[in-house]
CSV table of C-alpha atoms in Angstrom, one decimal:
chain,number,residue,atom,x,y,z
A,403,UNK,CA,0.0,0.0,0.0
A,404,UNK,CA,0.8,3.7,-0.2
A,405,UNK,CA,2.8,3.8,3.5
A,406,UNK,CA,5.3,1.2,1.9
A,407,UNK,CA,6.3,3.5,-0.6
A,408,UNK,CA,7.0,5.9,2.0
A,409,UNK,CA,9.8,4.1,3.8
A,410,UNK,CA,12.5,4.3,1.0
A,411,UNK,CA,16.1,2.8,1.9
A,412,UNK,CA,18.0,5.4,3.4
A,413,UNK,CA,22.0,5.6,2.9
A,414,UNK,CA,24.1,7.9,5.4
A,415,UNK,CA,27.5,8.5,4.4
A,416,UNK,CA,30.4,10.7,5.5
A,417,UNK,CA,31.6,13.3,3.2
A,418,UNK,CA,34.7,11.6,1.4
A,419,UNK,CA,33.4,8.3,1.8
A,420,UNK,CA,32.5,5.9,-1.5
A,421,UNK,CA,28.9,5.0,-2.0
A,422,UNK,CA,27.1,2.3,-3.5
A,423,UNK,CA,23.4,2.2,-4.3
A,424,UNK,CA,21.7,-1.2,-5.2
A,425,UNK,CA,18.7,-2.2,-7.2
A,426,UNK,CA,17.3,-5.0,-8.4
A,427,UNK,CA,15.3,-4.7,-11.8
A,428,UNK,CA,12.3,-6.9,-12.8
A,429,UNK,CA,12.3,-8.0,-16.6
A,430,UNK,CA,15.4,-10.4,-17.5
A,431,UNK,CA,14.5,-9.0,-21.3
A,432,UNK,CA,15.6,-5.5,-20.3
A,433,UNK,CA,17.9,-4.1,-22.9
A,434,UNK,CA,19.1,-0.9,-21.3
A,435,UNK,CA,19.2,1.0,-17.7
A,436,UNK,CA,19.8,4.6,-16.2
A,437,UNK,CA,20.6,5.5,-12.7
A,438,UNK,CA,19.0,9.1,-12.7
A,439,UNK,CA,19.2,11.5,-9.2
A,440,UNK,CA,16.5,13.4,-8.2
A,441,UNK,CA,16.7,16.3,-5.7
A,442,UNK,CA,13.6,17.7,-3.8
A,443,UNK,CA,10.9,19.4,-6.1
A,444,UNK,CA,13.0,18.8,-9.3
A,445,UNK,CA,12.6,16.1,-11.7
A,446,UNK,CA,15.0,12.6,-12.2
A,447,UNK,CA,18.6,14.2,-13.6
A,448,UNK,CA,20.6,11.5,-15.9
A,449,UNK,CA,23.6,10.2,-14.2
A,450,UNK,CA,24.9,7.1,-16.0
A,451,UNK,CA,23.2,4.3,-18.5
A,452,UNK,CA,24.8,0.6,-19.6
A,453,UNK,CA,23.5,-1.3,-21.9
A,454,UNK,CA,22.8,-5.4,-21.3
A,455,UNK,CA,25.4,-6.3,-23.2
A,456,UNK,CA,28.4,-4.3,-20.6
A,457,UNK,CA,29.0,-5.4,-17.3
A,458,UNK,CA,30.8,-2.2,-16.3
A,459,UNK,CA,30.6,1.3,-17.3
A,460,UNK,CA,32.5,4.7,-15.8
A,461,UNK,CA,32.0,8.1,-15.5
A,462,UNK,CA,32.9,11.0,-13.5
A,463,UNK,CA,33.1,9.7,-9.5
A,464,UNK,CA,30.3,7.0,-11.0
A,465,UNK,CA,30.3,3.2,-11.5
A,466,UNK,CA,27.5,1.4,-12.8
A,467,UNK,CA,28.0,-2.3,-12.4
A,468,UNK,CA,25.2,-4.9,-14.3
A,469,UNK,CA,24.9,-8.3,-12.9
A,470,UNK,CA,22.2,-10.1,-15.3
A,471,UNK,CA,22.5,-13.3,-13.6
A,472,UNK,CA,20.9,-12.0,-10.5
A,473,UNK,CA,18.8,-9.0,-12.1
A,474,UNK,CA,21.2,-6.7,-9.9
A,475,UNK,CA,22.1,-3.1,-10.7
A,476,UNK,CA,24.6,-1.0,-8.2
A,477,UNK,CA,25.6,2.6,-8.4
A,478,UNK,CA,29.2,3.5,-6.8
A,479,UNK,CA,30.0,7.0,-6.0
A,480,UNK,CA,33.7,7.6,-5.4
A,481,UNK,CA,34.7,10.7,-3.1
A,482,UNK,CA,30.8,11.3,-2.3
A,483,UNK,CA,30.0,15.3,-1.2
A,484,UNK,CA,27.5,16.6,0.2
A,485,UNK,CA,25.8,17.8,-3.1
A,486,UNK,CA,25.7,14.0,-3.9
A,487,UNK,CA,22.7,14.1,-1.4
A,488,UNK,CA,19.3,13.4,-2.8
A,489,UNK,CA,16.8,10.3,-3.8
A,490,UNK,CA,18.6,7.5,-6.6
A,491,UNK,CA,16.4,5.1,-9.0
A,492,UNK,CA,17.7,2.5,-11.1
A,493,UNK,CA,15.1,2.2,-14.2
A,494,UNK,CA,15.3,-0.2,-16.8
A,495,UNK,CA,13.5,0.2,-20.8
A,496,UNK,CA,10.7,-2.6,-20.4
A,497,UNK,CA,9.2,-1.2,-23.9
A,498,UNK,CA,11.7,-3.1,-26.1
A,499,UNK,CA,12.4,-2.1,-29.1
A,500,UNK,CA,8.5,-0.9,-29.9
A,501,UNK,CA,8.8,2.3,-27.3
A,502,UNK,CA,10.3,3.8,-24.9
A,503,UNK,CA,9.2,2.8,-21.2
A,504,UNK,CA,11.1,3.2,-18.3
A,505,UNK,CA,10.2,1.3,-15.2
A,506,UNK,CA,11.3,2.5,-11.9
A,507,UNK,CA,13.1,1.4,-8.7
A,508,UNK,CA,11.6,2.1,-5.4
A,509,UNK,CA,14.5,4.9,-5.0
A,510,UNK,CA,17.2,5.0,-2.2
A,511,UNK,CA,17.8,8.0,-0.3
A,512,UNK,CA,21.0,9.3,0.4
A,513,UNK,CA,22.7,11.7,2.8
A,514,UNK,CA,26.1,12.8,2.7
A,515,UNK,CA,27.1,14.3,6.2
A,516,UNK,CA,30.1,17.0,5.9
B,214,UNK,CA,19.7,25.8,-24.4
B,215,UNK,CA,16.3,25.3,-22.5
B,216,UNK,CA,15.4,21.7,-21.2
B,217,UNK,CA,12.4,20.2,-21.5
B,218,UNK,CA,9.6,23.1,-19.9
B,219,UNK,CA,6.7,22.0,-18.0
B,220,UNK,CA,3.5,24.4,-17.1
B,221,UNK,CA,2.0,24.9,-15.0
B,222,UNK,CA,4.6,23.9,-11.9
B,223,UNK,CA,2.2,23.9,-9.5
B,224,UNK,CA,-1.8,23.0,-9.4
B,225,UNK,CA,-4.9,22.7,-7.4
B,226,UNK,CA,-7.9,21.0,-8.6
B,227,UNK,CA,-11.1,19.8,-6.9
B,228,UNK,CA,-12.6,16.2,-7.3
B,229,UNK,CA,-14.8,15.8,-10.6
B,230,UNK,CA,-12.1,18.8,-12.6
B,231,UNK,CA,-10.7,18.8,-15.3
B,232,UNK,CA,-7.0,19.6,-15.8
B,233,UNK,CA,-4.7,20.0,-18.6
B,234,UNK,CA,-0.8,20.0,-18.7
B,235,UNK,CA,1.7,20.9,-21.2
B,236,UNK,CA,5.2,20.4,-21.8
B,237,UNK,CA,7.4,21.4,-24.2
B,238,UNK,CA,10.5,19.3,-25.8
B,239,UNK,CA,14.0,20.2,-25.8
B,240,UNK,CA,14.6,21.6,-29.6
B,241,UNK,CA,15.0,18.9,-32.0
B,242,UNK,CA,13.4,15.9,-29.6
B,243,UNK,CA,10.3,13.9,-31.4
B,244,UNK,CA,9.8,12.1,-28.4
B,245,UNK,CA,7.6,13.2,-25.3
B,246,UNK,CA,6.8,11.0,-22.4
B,247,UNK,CA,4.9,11.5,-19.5
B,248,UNK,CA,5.4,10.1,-16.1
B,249,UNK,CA,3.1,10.0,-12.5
B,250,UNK,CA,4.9,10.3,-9.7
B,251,UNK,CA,3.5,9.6,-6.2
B,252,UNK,CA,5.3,10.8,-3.0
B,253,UNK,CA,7.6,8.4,-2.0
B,254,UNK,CA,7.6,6.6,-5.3
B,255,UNK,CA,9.7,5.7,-8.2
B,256,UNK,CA,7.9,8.0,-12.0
B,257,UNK,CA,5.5,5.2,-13.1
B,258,UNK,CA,4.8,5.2,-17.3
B,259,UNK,CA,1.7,7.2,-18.5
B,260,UNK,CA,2.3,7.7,-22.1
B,261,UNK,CA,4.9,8.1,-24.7
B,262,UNK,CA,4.2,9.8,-28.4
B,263,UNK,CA,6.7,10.1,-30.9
B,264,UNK,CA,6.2,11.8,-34.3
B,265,UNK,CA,2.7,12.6,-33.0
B,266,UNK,CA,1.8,9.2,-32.5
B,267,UNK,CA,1.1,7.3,-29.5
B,268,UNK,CA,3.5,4.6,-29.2
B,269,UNK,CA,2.7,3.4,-25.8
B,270,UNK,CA,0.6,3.8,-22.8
B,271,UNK,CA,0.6,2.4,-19.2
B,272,UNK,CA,-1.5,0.8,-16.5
B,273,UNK,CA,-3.3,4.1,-16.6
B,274,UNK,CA,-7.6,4.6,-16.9
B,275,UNK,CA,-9.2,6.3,-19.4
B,276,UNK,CA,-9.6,9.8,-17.4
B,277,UNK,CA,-6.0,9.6,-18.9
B,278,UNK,CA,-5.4,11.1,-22.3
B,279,UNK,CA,-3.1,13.2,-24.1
B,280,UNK,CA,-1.4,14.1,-27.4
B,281,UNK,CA,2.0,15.8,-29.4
B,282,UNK,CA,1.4,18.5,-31.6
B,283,UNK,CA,3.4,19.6,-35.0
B,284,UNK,CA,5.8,21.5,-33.0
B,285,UNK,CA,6.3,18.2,-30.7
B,286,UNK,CA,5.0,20.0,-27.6
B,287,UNK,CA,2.5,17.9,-25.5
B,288,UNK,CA,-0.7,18.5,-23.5
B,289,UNK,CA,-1.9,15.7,-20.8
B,290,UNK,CA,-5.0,15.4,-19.8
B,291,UNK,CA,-7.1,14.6,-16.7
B,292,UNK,CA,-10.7,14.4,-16.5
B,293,UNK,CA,-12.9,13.6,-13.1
B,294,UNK,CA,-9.9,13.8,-10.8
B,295,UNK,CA,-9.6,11.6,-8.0
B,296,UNK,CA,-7.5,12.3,-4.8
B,297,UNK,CA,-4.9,9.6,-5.9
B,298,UNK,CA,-4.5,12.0,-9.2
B,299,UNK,CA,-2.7,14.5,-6.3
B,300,UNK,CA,1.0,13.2,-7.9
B,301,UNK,CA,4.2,15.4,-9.4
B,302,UNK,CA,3.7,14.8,-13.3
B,303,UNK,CA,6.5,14.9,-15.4
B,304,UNK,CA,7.1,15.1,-18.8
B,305,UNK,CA,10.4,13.6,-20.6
B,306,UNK,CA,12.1,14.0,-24.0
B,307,UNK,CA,13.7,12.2,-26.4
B,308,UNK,CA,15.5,12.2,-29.7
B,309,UNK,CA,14.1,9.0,-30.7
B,310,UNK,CA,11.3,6.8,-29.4
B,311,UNK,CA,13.6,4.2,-28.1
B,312,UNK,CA,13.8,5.0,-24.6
B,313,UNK,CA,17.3,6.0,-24.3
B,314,UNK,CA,18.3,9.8,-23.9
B,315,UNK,CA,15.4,11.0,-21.9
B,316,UNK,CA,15.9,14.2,-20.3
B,317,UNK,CA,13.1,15.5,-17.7
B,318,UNK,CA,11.8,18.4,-17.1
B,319,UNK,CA,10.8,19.3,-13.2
B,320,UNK,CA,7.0,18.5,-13.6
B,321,UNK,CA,3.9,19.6,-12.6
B,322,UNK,CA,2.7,19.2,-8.8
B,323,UNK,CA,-0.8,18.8,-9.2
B,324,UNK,CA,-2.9,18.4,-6.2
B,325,UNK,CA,-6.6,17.4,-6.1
B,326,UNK,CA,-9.0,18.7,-2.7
């Protein structure tokens, strides 16, 4: 029901500290997957996508690591600051190749402390 | 450049209104989505139109319509709200229909009394 949306996984890091954020997706047929950031009263912000046939993918401070065995995404955040703070979903393209259609993680939120 | 532009931001309705929302596309994107979001909850998939076509819908009633005009922009639509309509809507573009490369634009918080 709706009060089991309300509890999201919470993360509480120290400034400095690495960060990883874990999600587990639903359709094995899943082709693609974004880890977007969204801060309060703002929409979802692109951080990093992989596709289904990477394991691994790097950006700025950000890891996205696919494990399609287990239907496991994680998010790792090197060096995390305090502007890292805010609510993370995984989503994964369950519309194919027909359309686009992104389904959504619950969302973890995190807190950097300086 | 602008992002994707949503209007209203912010909205109160009563029960049994009607309510439209619009968003505009980043230049050059064919692709609009639209998104519910609950409090406390991941977006969940409304529509998507690309080329102003519908190309897919979600688990979504009938009150539920919308559509893309030449210019790519897009209106949703709401009739006989409900309580549980009270949600941030958000719209997303896209070059392509594909689902990759969505960028979203900070929604509408609509709120139904």
């Amino acid at each position: 029901g709706e009060s089991v949306g309300l509890h999201l996984p919470t993360l509480s890091v120290q400034e400095g500290d690495n960060s990883i954020i874990n999600c587990a997706y639903s359709n094995s047929a899943s082709d693609y997957f974004i880890w977007y950031k969204q801060e309060s009263g703002k929409g979802p912000q692109f951080i990093i996508d992989i596709r289904s046939n990477m394991d691994k993918r790097q950006g700025q401070r950000v890891t996205v690591l696919l494990n399609k065995t287990v239907k496991h995404l994680s998010l790792q955040i090197a060096a995390t600051q305090p502007g890292d703070s805010a609510v993370y979903f995984c989503a994964e393209n369950t519309g194919g190749t027909s359309y686009g259609k992104l389904t959504f993680g619950q969302g973890t939120i995190l807190t950097v402390h300086p | 450049d602008a992002g994707v532009t949503q209007s209203p931001t912010h909205l109160i309705k009563t029960r049994g209104q009607h309510v439209t929302l619009r968003c505009s596309p980043i230049s050059g994107h064919k692709s609009v989505s639209w998104y519910q979001q609950v409090l406390g909850q991941g977006p969940q998939f409304i529509f998507q139109y690309y080329e102003k076509e519908e190309r897919g819908r979600g688990n979504f009633p009938d009150r539920f319509s919308a559509r893309q005009f030449p210019n790519y922009s897009s209106e949703l639509n709401v009739n006989a709200l409900l309580l549980g309509d009270s949600a941030l809507y958000l719209c997303a573009s896209s070059l392509e229909g594909q689902g990759v490369g969505y960028t979203f634009g900070s929604g509408t918080r609509l709120t139904v009394v």
